[in-house]
Tab-separated table of C-alpha atoms in Angstrom:
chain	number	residue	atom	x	y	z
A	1	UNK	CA	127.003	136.913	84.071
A	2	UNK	CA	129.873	135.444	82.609
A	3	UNK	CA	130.323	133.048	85.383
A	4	UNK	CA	126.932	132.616	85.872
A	5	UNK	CA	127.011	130.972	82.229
A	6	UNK	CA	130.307	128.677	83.342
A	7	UNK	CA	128.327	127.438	86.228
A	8	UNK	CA	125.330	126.941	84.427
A	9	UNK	CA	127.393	125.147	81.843
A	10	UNK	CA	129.076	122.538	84.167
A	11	UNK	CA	125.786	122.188	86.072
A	12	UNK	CA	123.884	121.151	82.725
A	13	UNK	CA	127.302	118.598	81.844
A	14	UNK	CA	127.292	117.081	85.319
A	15	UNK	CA	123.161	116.298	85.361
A	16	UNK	CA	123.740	114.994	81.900
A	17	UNK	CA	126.335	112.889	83.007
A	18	UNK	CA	124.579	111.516	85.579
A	19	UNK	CA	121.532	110.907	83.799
A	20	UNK	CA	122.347	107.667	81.914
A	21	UNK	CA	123.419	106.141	85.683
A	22	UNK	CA	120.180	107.238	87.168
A	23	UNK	CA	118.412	105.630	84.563
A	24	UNK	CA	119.795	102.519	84.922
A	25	UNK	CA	119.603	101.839	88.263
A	26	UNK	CA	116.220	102.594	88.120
A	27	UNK	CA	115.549	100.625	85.327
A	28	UNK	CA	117.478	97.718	87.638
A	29	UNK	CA	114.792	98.623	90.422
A	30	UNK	CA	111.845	97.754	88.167
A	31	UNK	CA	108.276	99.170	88.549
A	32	UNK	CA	107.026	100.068	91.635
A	33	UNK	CA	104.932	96.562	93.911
A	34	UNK	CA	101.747	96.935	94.030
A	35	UNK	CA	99.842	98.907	97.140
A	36	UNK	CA	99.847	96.481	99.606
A	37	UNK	CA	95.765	95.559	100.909
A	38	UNK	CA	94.061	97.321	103.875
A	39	UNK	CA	94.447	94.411	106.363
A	40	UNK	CA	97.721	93.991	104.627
A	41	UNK	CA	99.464	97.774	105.697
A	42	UNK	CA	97.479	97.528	109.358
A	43	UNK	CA	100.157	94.132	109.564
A	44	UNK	CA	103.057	95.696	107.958
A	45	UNK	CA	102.185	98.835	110.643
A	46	UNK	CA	101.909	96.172	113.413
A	47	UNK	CA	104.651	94.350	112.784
A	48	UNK	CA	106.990	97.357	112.593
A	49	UNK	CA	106.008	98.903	116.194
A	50	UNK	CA	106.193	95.305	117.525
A	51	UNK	CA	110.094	94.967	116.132
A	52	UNK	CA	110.697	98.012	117.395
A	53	UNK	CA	109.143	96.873	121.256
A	54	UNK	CA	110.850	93.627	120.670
A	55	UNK	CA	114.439	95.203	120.542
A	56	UNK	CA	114.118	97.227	122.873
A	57	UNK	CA	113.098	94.647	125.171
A	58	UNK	CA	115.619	92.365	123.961
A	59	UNK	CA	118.317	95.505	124.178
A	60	UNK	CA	117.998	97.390	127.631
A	61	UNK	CA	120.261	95.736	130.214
A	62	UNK	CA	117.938	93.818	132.672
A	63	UNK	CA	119.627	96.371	135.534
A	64	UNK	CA	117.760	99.490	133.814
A	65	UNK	CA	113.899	97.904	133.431
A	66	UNK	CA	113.109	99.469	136.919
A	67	UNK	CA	114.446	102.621	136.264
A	68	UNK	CA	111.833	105.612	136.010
A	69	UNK	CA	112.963	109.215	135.911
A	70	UNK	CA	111.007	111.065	138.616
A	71	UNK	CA	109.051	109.125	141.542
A	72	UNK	CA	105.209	109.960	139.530
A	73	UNK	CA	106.637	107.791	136.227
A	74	UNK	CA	106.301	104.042	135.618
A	75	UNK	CA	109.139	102.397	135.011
A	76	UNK	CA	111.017	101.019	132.095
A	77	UNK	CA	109.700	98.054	132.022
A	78	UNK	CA	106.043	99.267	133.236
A	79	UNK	CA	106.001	101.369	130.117
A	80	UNK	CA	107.040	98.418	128.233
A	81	UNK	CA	104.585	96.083	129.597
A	82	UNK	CA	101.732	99.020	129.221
A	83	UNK	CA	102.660	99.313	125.645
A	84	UNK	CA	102.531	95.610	124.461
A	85	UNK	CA	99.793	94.231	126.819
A	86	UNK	CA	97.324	96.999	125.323
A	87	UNK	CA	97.707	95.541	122.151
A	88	UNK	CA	95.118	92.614	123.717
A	89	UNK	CA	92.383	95.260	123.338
A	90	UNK	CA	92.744	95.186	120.011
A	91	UNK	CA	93.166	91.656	119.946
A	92	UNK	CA	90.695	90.519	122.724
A	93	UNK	CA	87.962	93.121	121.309
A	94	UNK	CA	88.179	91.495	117.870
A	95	UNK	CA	87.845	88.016	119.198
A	96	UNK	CA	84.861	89.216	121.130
A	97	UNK	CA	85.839	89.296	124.273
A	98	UNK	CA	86.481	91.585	126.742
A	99	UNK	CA	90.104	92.912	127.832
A	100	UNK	CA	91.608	90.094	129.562
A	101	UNK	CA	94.717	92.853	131.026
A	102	UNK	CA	94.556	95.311	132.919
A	103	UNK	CA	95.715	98.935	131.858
A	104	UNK	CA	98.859	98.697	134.112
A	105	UNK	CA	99.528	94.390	134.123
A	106	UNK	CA	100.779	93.476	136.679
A	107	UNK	CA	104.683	92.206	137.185
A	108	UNK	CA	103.389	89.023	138.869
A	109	UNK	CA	104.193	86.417	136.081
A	110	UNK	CA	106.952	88.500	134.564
A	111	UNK	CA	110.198	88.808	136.661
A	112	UNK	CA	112.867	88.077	134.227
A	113	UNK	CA	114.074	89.760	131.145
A	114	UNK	CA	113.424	87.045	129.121
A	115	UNK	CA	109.777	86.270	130.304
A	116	UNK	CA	109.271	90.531	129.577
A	117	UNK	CA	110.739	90.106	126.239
A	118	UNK	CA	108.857	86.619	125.618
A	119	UNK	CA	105.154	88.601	126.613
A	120	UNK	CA	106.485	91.405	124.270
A	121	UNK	CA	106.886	88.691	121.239
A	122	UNK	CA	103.439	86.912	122.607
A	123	UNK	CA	102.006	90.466	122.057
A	124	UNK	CA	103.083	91.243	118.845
A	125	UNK	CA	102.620	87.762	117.572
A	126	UNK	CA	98.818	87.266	118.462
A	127	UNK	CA	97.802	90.266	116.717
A	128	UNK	CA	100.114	89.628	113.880
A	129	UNK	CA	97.895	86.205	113.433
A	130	UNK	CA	94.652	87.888	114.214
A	131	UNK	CA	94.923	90.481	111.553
A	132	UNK	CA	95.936	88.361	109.086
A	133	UNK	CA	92.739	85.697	109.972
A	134	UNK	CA	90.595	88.579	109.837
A	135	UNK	CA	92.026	90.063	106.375
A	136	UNK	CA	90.613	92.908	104.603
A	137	UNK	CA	86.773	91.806	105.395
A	138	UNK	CA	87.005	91.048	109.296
A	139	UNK	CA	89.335	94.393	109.935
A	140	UNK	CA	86.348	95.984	108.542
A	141	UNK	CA	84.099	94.395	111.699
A	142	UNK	CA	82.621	96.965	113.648
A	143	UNK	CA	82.714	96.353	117.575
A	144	UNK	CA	81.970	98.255	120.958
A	145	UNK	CA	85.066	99.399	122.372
A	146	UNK	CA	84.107	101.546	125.105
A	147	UNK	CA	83.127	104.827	122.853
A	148	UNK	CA	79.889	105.887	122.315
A	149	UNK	CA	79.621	104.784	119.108
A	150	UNK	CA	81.083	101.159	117.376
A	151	UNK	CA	84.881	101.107	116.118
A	152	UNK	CA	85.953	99.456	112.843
A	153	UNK	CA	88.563	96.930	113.705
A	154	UNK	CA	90.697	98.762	111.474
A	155	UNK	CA	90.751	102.151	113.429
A	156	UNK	CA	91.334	100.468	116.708
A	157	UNK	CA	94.399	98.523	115.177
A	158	UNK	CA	95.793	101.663	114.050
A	159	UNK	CA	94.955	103.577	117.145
A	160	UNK	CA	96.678	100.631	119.399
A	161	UNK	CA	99.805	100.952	117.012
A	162	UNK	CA	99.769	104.949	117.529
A	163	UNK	CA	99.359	104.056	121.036
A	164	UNK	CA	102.596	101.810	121.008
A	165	UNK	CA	104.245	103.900	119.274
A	166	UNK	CA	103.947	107.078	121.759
A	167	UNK	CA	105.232	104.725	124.757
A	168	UNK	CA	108.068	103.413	122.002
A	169	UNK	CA	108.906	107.428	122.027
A	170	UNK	CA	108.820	107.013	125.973
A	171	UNK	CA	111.260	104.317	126.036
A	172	UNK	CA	113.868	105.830	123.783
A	173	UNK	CA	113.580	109.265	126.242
A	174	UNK	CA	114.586	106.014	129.118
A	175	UNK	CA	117.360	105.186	127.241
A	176	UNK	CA	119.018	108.252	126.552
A	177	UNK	CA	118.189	109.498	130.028
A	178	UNK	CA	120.654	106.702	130.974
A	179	UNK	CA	123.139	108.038	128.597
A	180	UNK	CA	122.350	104.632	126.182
A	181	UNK	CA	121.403	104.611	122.127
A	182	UNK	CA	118.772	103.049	121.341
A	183	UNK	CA	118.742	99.994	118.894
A	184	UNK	CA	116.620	102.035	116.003
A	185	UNK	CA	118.773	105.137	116.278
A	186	UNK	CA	122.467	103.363	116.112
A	187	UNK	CA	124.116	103.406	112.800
A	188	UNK	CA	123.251	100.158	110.561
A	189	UNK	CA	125.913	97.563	110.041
């Protein structure tokens, strides 16, 4: 019991300690920002998957976009394409019109890394714009998108980014398949 109280004792001294430190640095951080809008955290959502696309675009030696690891898999840089070319159904569908790529676009105008990573950027960067021209009001648009019933531009900008995101996860398995560390995961300078 005895030591118990020692313990106890230096516990208690070293929190007290502490406490004056804690307080200022969070006194130094200030109150907390406001929440951010609606149309505001669909863009800061967007914007984060599309950084994380762009890198690994930008990152992947150019010899590695056709790998694929068994014969039934696309490829690197099919997965890639997939992921930021379906983010023109958001975009496309909210401009109403209809889809103007294909599930699976095509390679045809896109044989160099720096034409991939320049459609990944392209990507991004239009839906970036149009969610920021529609703002809080437009997201909340409702529009046919295939279901059987109409989709708030909101959900399908957040389903797109869950969709990017789970072919982001693919990617990274691409890269460590290859025995490579992907940009997010490496230790920050």
């Amino acid at each position: 019991m005895k030591s118990f109280s020692k313990w106890g004792a230096l516990l208690v001294a070293v929190v007290l300690a502490a406490a004056p430190t804690l307080a200022q640095e969070a006194k130094k951080a200030g109150p907390p920002k406001p929440a951010l809008s609606p149309s505001e955290a669909v863009l800061e959502s967007w914007n984060e998957i599309g950084r994380k696309l762009i890198a690994i675009a930008e990152d992947l030696p150019e010899d590695k976009y056709d790998y694929k690891p068994n014969p039934d898999s696309r490829t690197f840089v099919a997965q890639l394409i997939h992921a930021a070319g379906s983010m023109y159904y958001f975009t496309d569908l909210a401009q109403g019109k209809k889809p103007h790529l294909p599930d699976d676009p095509k390679r045809d105008d896109l044989q160099t890394k720096a034409q991939i990573v320049a459609f990944v950027k392209k990507c991004v960067q239009d839906g970036a714009d149009l969610i920021k021209a529609k703002g809080d009001k437009g997201l909340n648009e409702s529009v046919p998108a295939g279901g059987p019933r109409l989709t708030r531009l909101y959900d399908l900008a957040y389903g797109l980014i869950e969709h990017s995101g789970e072919h982001y996860g693919q990617l990274v398995v691409y890269y460590r398949i290859n025995g490579l560390v992907p940009p997010e995961s490496r230790p920050k300078k």
